[in-house]
Coordinates of C-alpha atoms in Angstrom, one line a residue:
M1 CA 30.4 81.4 80.2
R2 CA 33.3 80.9 82.7
S3 CA 35.2 78.7 80.2
E4 CA 34.8 81.4 77.5
K5 CA 36.4 84.0 79.9
I6 CA 39.2 81.6 80.7
L7 CA 39.8 81.1 76.9
L8 CA 39.7 84.8 76.3
N9 CA 42.3 85.4 79.1
K10 CA 44.6 82.8 77.6
K11 CA 44.3 84.5 74.1
T12 CA 45.0 87.9 75.8
I13 CA 48.1 86.5 77.5
R14 CA 49.4 84.9 74.3
L15 CA 48.9 88.2 72.4
F16 CA 50.6 90.1 75.1
A17 CA 53.5 87.7 75.1
T18 CA 53.8 87.9 71.3
L19 CA 53.9 91.7 71.4
C20 CA 56.6 91.6 74.0
L21 CA 58.7 89.2 71.9
L22 CA 58.3 91.4 68.8
L23 CA 59.3 94.5 70.7
A24 CA 62.3 92.7 72.1
L25 CA 63.4 91.7 68.6
G26 CA 63.1 95.4 67.5
I27 CA 60.2 94.7 65.1
S28 CA 57.1 97.0 65.0
I29 CA 53.7 95.4 64.0
F30 CA 52.8 98.9 62.8
S31 CA 55.7 99.2 60.4
P32 CA 55.3 98.3 56.7
A33 CA 55.9 94.7 55.8
G34 CA 59.5 93.7 55.5
S35 CA 60.8 96.8 57.3
A36 CA 62.6 96.6 60.7
I37 CA 63.8 99.0 63.4
T38 CA 67.6 98.6 63.7
C39 CA 69.0 97.9 67.2
Q40 CA 71.5 100.5 68.2
A41 CA 73.5 98.3 70.7
A42 CA 77.3 99.0 70.6
K43 CA 79.3 96.4 68.7
T44 CA 82.5 95.0 70.2
S45 CA 85.5 95.0 67.9
V46 CA 87.4 91.7 67.6
V47 CA 91.2 91.2 67.2
S48 CA 92.6 87.8 66.5
V49 CA 96.2 87.2 67.7
T50 CA 98.7 84.6 66.7
G51 CA 102.4 84.4 67.0
K52 CA 102.8 85.3 63.4
N53 CA 100.7 88.5 63.3
L54 CA 101.7 90.4 66.4
S55 CA 102.7 93.6 64.6
Q56 CA 99.5 93.7 62.5
S57 CA 97.4 92.8 65.6
A58 CA 99.0 95.6 67.6
D59 CA 98.3 98.1 64.8
K60 CA 94.6 97.0 64.6
L61 CA 94.2 97.0 68.4
N62 CA 95.8 100.4 68.7
D63 CA 93.3 101.8 66.2
Y64 CA 90.3 100.5 68.1
L65 CA 91.7 101.6 71.5
M66 CA 92.4 105.1 70.2
Q67 CA 88.7 105.2 69.3
Q68 CA 87.9 104.2 72.9
K69 CA 86.1 101.1 71.7
A70 CA 85.5 97.9 73.6
V71 CA 87.6 95.0 72.2
T72 CA 87.6 91.3 72.3
L73 CA 90.9 89.6 71.9
N74 CA 90.9 86.0 70.6
I75 CA 94.4 84.8 71.3
R76 CA 95.7 81.5 69.9
G77 CA 96.5 78.9 72.5
K78 CA 95.4 77.6 75.9
K79 CA 95.4 80.0 78.9
S80 CA 99.1 79.7 79.7
T81 CA 100.2 79.9 76.0
S82 CA 97.9 82.8 75.4
K83 CA 99.3 84.8 78.3
K84 CA 102.7 84.6 76.7
L85 CA 101.3 85.9 73.5
L86 CA 99.5 88.6 75.4
K87 CA 102.7 89.7 77.0
Q88 CA 104.4 89.9 73.6
L89 CA 101.4 91.9 72.2
K90 CA 101.7 94.5 75.1
K91 CA 105.4 94.8 74.3
Q92 CA 104.6 95.4 70.6
I93 CA 101.9 97.9 71.2
K94 CA 104.4 100.1 73.2
K95 CA 106.2 100.6 69.9
T96 CA 103.0 101.0 67.9
N97 CA 101.7 103.9 70.0
A98 CA 105.3 105.2 70.3
Q99 CA 104.8 106.3 73.9
G100 CA 105.5 102.9 75.7
V101 CA 101.9 102.6 76.9
I102 CA 100.3 99.2 77.5
F103 CA 96.6 98.2 77.8
S104 CA 94.6 96.4 80.4
C105 CA 92.3 93.4 79.7
D106 CA 90.4 90.6 81.5
Y107 CA 90.6 86.9 80.8
Q108 CA 87.2 85.3 80.0
K109 CA 87.5 81.8 78.9
T110 CA 89.3 79.3 76.6
K111 CA 87.4 77.4 74.0
G112 CA 89.3 74.8 71.9
N113 CA 92.7 76.3 71.1
T114 CA 91.6 80.0 71.5
S115 CA 91.5 82.1 74.7
R116 CA 89.3 85.1 74.9
Y117 CA 90.2 88.3 76.7
T118 CA 88.0 91.5 76.8
I119 CA 89.0 95.2 77.0
S120 CA 86.1 97.3 78.2
S121 CA 85.4 100.8 76.9
E122 CA 86.6 102.1 80.3
Q123 CA 89.9 100.3 79.8
S124 CA 90.1 101.5 76.2
S125 CA 89.6 105.1 77.4
L126 CA 92.4 104.7 80.0
Y127 CA 94.7 103.6 77.2
Y128 CA 93.6 106.6 75.0
Y129 CA 94.2 109.2 77.7
S130 CA 97.5 107.5 78.7
V131 CA 98.9 107.7 75.2
N132 CA 97.9 111.3 74.8
F133 CA 99.2 112.3 78.3
I134 CA 102.6 110.8 77.8
K135 CA 102.9 112.2 74.3
K136 CA 102.1 115.7 75.5
L137 CA 104.3 115.5 78.5
Y138 CA 107.3 114.2 76.5
Q139 CA 106.8 116.8 73.8
K140 CA 107.0 119.6 76.4
E141 CA 110.0 117.9 78.1
R142 CA 111.9 117.4 74.9
S143 CA 111.2 121.0 73.6
K144 CA 113.6 122.2 76.3
Y145 CA 116.5 120.4 74.6
I146 CA 115.8 120.5 70.9
N147 CA 116.9 123.6 69.2
S148 CA 119.4 123.8 66.3
S149 CA 122.4 124.0 68.6
N150 CA 121.3 121.4 71.1
T151 CA 120.6 118.9 68.4
L152 CA 124.2 119.2 67.3
L153 CA 125.5 119.1 70.9
A154 CA 123.5 115.9 71.5
Q155 CA 125.3 114.2 68.6
D156 CA 128.6 114.7 70.6
Y157 CA 127.1 112.4 73.2
I158 CA 127.0 109.6 70.6
K159 CA 130.7 109.9 70.0
Y160 CA 131.7 110.6 73.6
P161 CA 129.0 109.1 76.0
G162 CA 131.2 109.6 79.0
E163 CA 130.6 113.1 80.3
K164 CA 134.2 113.7 81.6
N165 CA 135.7 112.5 78.3
R166 CA 133.3 114.7 76.4
M167 CA 134.2 117.7 78.5
L168 CA 137.9 117.2 77.8
R169 CA 137.5 116.5 74.1
T170 CA 135.4 119.6 73.7
A171 CA 137.9 121.8 75.6
Y172 CA 140.8 120.2 73.6
E173 CA 139.2 121.2 70.2
M174 CA 138.1 124.6 71.5
M175 CA 141.8 125.4 72.4
I176 CA 142.9 124.2 69.0
L177 CA 140.4 126.3 67.2
W178 CA 141.2 129.4 69.2
L179 CA 145.0 128.8 68.8
D180 CA 144.4 128.8 65.0
Y181 CA 142.0 131.7 65.2
R182 CA 143.7 133.9 67.8
Y183 CA 147.3 132.6 68.1
T184 CA 148.7 136.1 68.6
D185 CA 147.5 135.8 72.2
S186 CA 149.6 132.7 72.7
A187 CA 153.3 131.8 73.0
I188 CA 153.6 132.0 69.2
G189 CA 152.3 135.5 68.9
S190 CA 155.8 137.0 68.9
Y191 CA 156.6 135.1 65.7
D192 CA 153.6 136.6 64.0
T193 CA 154.6 140.1 65.2
A194 CA 158.0 139.5 63.7
G195 CA 156.4 138.9 60.3
H196 CA 156.9 135.1 60.1
N197 CA 154.4 132.8 58.3
V198 CA 152.8 130.6 60.9
I199 CA 151.4 127.1 60.1
I200 CA 149.5 125.2 62.8
D201 CA 149.1 121.5 62.4
T202 CA 145.5 120.9 63.5
P203 CA 143.8 117.5 63.8
T204 CA 140.3 116.6 62.5
L205 CA 137.7 118.1 64.8
K206 CA 135.1 115.7 66.1
T207 CA 132.8 117.7 68.4
N208 CA 130.1 120.1 67.3
A209 CA 130.4 122.0 70.5
A210 CA 133.9 123.3 69.7
T211 CA 132.7 124.5 66.3
L212 CA 129.7 126.3 67.8
A213 CA 132.0 128.1 70.3
R214 CA 134.5 129.4 67.7
L215 CA 133.0 132.8 67.1
N216 CA 131.8 133.5 70.6
T217 CA 134.1 136.1 72.2
K218 CA 132.7 135.4 75.6
T219 CA 133.7 131.8 75.3
Y220 CA 137.2 132.7 74.2
G221 CA 137.6 135.1 77.2
T222 CA 136.5 132.4 79.6
L223 CA 138.8 129.9 78.0
K224 CA 141.8 132.2 78.0
K225 CA 141.2 133.1 81.6
C226 CA 141.2 129.6 83.0
S227 CA 143.8 128.0 80.7
D228 CA 147.1 128.5 78.9
F229 CA 147.8 127.7 75.2
S230 CA 151.0 126.0 76.3
W231 CA 148.7 123.2 77.4
I232 CA 148.0 122.4 73.8
I233 CA 151.3 123.1 72.1
K234 CA 153.7 120.2 71.7
K235 CA 156.5 121.6 69.6
I236 CA 157.4 124.7 67.6
T237 CA 159.9 124.5 64.8
T238 CA 161.2 126.9 62.1
S239 CA 161.9 125.8 58.5
S240 CA 164.7 127.1 56.4
D241 CA 162.5 129.7 54.8
G242 CA 161.5 131.1 58.2
T243 CA 158.1 129.5 58.3
I244 CA 157.0 128.6 61.9
H245 CA 155.4 125.2 62.3
V246 CA 153.3 124.5 65.4
K247 CA 152.6 121.0 66.3
V248 CA 149.8 120.4 68.8
K249 CA 149.5 117.6 71.4
S250 CA 147.3 114.6 70.7
F251 CA 144.1 114.3 72.7
R252 CA 145.6 111.5 74.7
Q253 CA 148.5 113.6 75.7
F254 CA 146.3 116.6 76.4
K255 CA 143.9 114.9 78.9
K256 CA 146.8 113.4 80.9
S257 CA 147.6 116.8 82.4
K258 CA 146.2 117.3 85.9
K259 CA 145.8 121.1 85.2
V260 CA 143.7 120.3 82.1
V261 CA 141.4 117.9 84.0
K262 CA 141.0 120.3 86.9
A263 CA 140.1 123.2 84.7
F264 CA 137.7 121.5 82.2
T265 CA 135.8 119.1 84.3
N266 CA 134.7 122.0 86.5
K267 CA 130.9 122.6 85.9
D268 CA 131.4 126.3 86.6
F269 CA 133.5 126.6 83.4
W270 CA 130.7 125.2 81.3
Y271 CA 128.1 127.6 82.8
D272 CA 130.3 130.5 81.6
T273 CA 131.1 128.8 78.2
Y274 CA 128.1 128.6 76.0
Y275 CA 126.7 129.2 72.5
S276 CA 123.9 131.7 72.0
A277 CA 121.8 131.0 69.0
T278 CA 120.5 134.6 68.9
D279 CA 123.7 136.6 69.6
N280 CA 127.2 135.4 69.6
T281 CA 128.7 138.6 71.0
K282 CA 126.4 139.2 74.0
S283 CA 126.7 137.1 77.1
S284 CA 124.0 136.1 79.6
S285 CA 124.3 136.1 83.3
K286 CA 125.5 132.9 85.0
S287 CA 122.1 132.4 86.7
K288 CA 120.4 132.4 83.3
L289 CA 122.8 129.9 81.9
S290 CA 121.8 127.4 84.6
G291 CA 118.2 127.8 83.6
K292 CA 116.1 125.9 81.1
K293 CA 116.8 128.3 78.2
A294 CA 120.6 128.1 78.4
H295 CA 122.5 127.1 75.3
T296 CA 125.3 125.4 77.2
L297 CA 128.1 123.8 75.2
L298 CA 127.8 120.7 77.3
L299 CA 124.5 119.0 77.6
S300 CA 124.2 116.4 80.4
N301 CA 124.0 112.7 79.3
Q302 CA 120.3 112.7 80.1
Q303 CA 119.6 115.9 78.2
S304 CA 121.5 114.5 75.2
I305 CA 119.5 111.3 75.3
I306 CA 116.2 113.2 75.4
A307 CA 117.3 115.4 72.4
L308 CA 118.2 112.3 70.4
R309 CA 115.2 110.1 71.2
E310 CA 112.1 111.4 69.4
N311 CA 109.7 108.8 70.9
F312 CA 109.2 108.2 74.6
C313 CA 109.0 104.4 74.0
S314 CA 112.7 104.4 72.9
L315 CA 113.9 105.5 76.3
S316 CA 115.1 102.9 78.9
G317 CA 112.9 102.4 82.0
A318 CA 115.4 104.5 84.0
M319 CA 115.3 107.4 81.4
K320 CA 111.5 107.3 81.4
I321 CA 111.5 108.0 85.1
W322 CA 114.2 110.7 84.6
A323 CA 112.1 112.4 81.8
I324 CA 108.9 112.4 83.9
A325 CA 110.8 113.8 86.9
D326 CA 112.6 116.4 84.8
S327 CA 109.4 117.6 83.2
G328 CA 108.3 118.8 86.7
Y329 CA 104.8 117.4 86.2
F330 CA 104.7 115.9 89.7
S331 CA 106.7 118.6 91.4
C332 CA 105.1 120.0 94.6
S333 CA 103.9 123.2 92.9
T334 CA 101.5 125.5 94.9
S335 CA 100.7 127.5 91.8
R336 CA 99.5 125.7 88.6
P337 CA 102.5 125.0 86.3
S338 CA 102.1 125.3 82.5
Y339 CA 101.8 121.5 82.5
G340 CA 101.8 119.8 85.9
M341 CA 99.9 118.9 89.1
L342 CA 98.7 121.6 91.5
Y343 CA 99.5 121.0 95.2
R344 CA 96.5 121.6 97.5
L345 CA 96.3 120.4 101.1
H346 CA 92.6 120.5 101.4
K347 CA 91.4 120.1 97.9
S348 CA 91.8 117.2 95.5
T349 CA 90.6 115.4 92.3
C350 CA 91.3 111.8 93.4
D351 CA 90.1 109.8 90.4
T352 CA 91.5 106.6 89.1
G353 CA 91.3 104.8 85.8
A354 CA 90.4 106.7 82.7
K355 CA 88.9 109.6 84.6
G356 CA 92.2 110.1 86.5
M357 CA 94.3 109.9 83.4
K358 CA 92.0 112.4 81.7
L359 CA 92.5 114.9 84.5
L360 CA 96.3 114.5 84.1
Y361 CA 96.1 115.0 80.4
K362 CA 93.8 118.0 80.7
N363 CA 96.1 119.5 83.4
K364 CA 93.4 119.5 86.0
A365 CA 94.8 117.1 88.6
I366 CA 95.0 118.6 92.2
G367 CA 95.9 117.2 95.6
K368 CA 98.4 116.5 98.3
C369 CA 101.0 113.7 98.7
I370 CA 98.6 110.8 98.7
H371 CA 97.0 112.0 95.5
Y372 CA 100.3 112.6 93.9
A373 CA 101.3 109.1 94.7
S374 CA 98.0 107.7 93.4
Y375 CA 98.4 109.5 90.1
E376 CA 102.1 108.5 89.8
E377 CA 101.1 104.9 90.4
L378 CA 98.5 105.1 87.7
V379 CA 101.0 106.5 85.1
F380 CA 103.8 104.1 86.0
K381 CA 101.4 101.1 85.7
Q382 CA 100.3 102.3 82.3
L383 CA 103.9 102.3 81.2
G384 CA 104.3 98.7 82.4
I385 CA 106.7 99.8 85.2
Y386 CA 106.7 98.0 88.6
V387 CA 105.5 100.5 91.2
D388 CA 104.7 100.3 94.9
K389 CA 102.8 103.0 96.7
C390 CA 104.0 103.7 100.3
A391 CA 102.9 105.8 103.2
Y392 CA 104.4 106.7 106.6
F393 CA 104.5 109.6 109.1
H394 CA 101.5 111.2 107.3
H395 CA 103.3 111.2 104.0
A396 CA 103.0 109.1 100.8
W397 CA 105.2 108.4 97.8
T398 CA 105.9 105.7 95.2
V399 CA 108.9 103.4 94.6
V400 CA 109.7 102.1 91.1
R401 CA 111.9 99.4 89.8
V402 CA 113.4 100.0 86.4
K403 CA 116.3 99.1 84.2
N404 CA 118.7 101.4 82.5
S405 CA 120.2 100.8 79.0
A406 CA 123.1 98.8 80.5
G407 CA 120.6 96.4 82.2
K408 CA 121.2 97.6 85.8
I409 CA 118.1 97.6 88.0
L410 CA 117.4 100.9 89.8
W411 CA 115.1 101.1 92.8
I412 CA 113.9 104.7 92.8
P413 CA 111.8 106.5 95.5
F414 CA 109.6 109.0 93.6
D415 CA 108.6 111.8 95.9
Y416 CA 107.6 114.8 93.8
G417 CA 110.6 113.7 91.7
I418 CA 113.6 111.3 91.9
G419 CA 114.6 110.6 95.4
P420 CA 113.1 111.3 98.9
S421 CA 112.1 114.9 99.5
S422 CA 114.5 116.6 101.8
S423 CA 112.0 119.4 102.9
L424 CA 109.0 117.6 104.3
A425 CA 106.9 119.4 107.0
V426 CA 107.5 116.8 109.8
S427 CA 108.3 117.1 113.5
A428 CA 111.9 117.3 114.6
S429 CA 111.7 113.9 116.3
V430 CA 110.5 112.2 113.0
K431 CA 113.2 114.0 111.0
N432 CA 116.0 113.1 113.4
K433 CA 114.8 109.4 113.5
Y434 CA 114.1 108.8 109.8
L435 CA 115.1 111.7 107.6
K436 CA 118.1 113.5 108.9
T437 CA 120.6 112.2 106.3
E438 CA 120.3 111.0 102.7
A439 CA 121.1 107.5 103.8
M440 CA 118.4 107.6 106.4
R441 CA 115.8 108.9 104.0
Y442 CA 116.6 106.2 101.4
K443 CA 116.4 103.5 104.1
T444 CA 113.0 104.8 105.3
Y445 CA 111.6 105.2 101.8
L446 CA 112.7 101.8 100.5
C447 CA 112.3 99.5 103.5
M448 CA 108.6 98.9 102.9
T449 CA 109.0 97.8 99.3
K450 CA 109.5 94.1 98.8
G451 CA 112.7 93.2 97.1
A452 CA 114.1 96.7 97.3
P453 CA 117.5 97.5 98.9
T454 CA 117.5 99.7 102.0
Y455 CA 120.1 102.1 100.4
K456 CA 120.4 104.3 97.3
N457 CA 121.6 101.9 94.6
F458 CA 122.0 104.5 91.7
T459 CA 123.8 107.7 90.8
T460 CA 123.0 110.3 88.1
S461 CA 125.3 108.5 85.6
D462 CA 123.0 105.4 85.9
F463 CA 120.2 107.3 84.1
K464 CA 121.0 106.2 80.5

């Protein structure tokens, strides 16, 4: 009797084990023969990478990541070789997503001549929100500088990338146009009054700004007030039939004049000299002209670059930082901007990874200096930019190392924007010891970052 019980118990155990195995395999003993319950476990997408298919691999990987899928990367080569290919793949995908965003991954193992890396769904989501955040930020930033007139003005930057030279060339052509259009106000006006035929020898115009300014009476008034047409006239001769021939100076001759340089490299002149797309006869106040909606005749080098570069990835590292700073997203705003962080001393949304990037994208990030620095660090890392998060005297900021288009390395403290903030709420002793002058602020902000100089090593012209 006892042996029968033991046998029964063994049969029961075997039956139970069989049932467990069938359930684990997803098969029901109650389902019709041949039918099966499909397992709904998520599948990991696979991308194989070699040195010959980087572009195609980047396209395929970008598609998977933008679907927030987990991905396995099988990269040709041993660990050291595969890391080089991985670096090239990250460089390629910056162009693929057009925003300069890279992805994060983890090395797993090498088998034979293939190394395996994995991208989790969390890392994939971080990539997804990073691409969307940078795209939205740059679209808003660029919209400030791309209207019909600014697009034309930006093209002047290509011909004359030096700001001073562009100012002088624009002024030179404006004077030629106005001499031709309103010469009765100049030294040759008396000839016209006397009934002479006047012919002005004008060179080929090269700047769009001068053409845009031609019909603006406000511009002409400003030009006439601060200059003299004699600056542009080289020689006046009279032919046998009484025709007056006016020869103008060359641009080289024109820009040698100290009076010309003083008048036309003055930024105040360019605030008063502008082209309005809506009304060429009415002028705006000077304060409005220095605002975001001004149609100035002279865009800065940085504004011109933004207007010319449709995709964020085409900017240099230095210009990426300039664009992010100029967007105002990380400005210390105590009221929520249309697109930007909200400063709150006692309230924050301190999330990292995909959650943090989602908050930035959805315009819901809140916090004080330490949270700003954390979010900045997150963004800069996703752009493949070296960043160091620093903290001292109850304040936090980031320092980035980037190159401009000329290859110069810039070390930039980013504290609600480019450079140390000059209006921190600190004690007088701290201010006098560390922050009193610009040189002291840069030394304090940079001294904790390894490899950085202890002084400001860039100017505005370095952002190109």
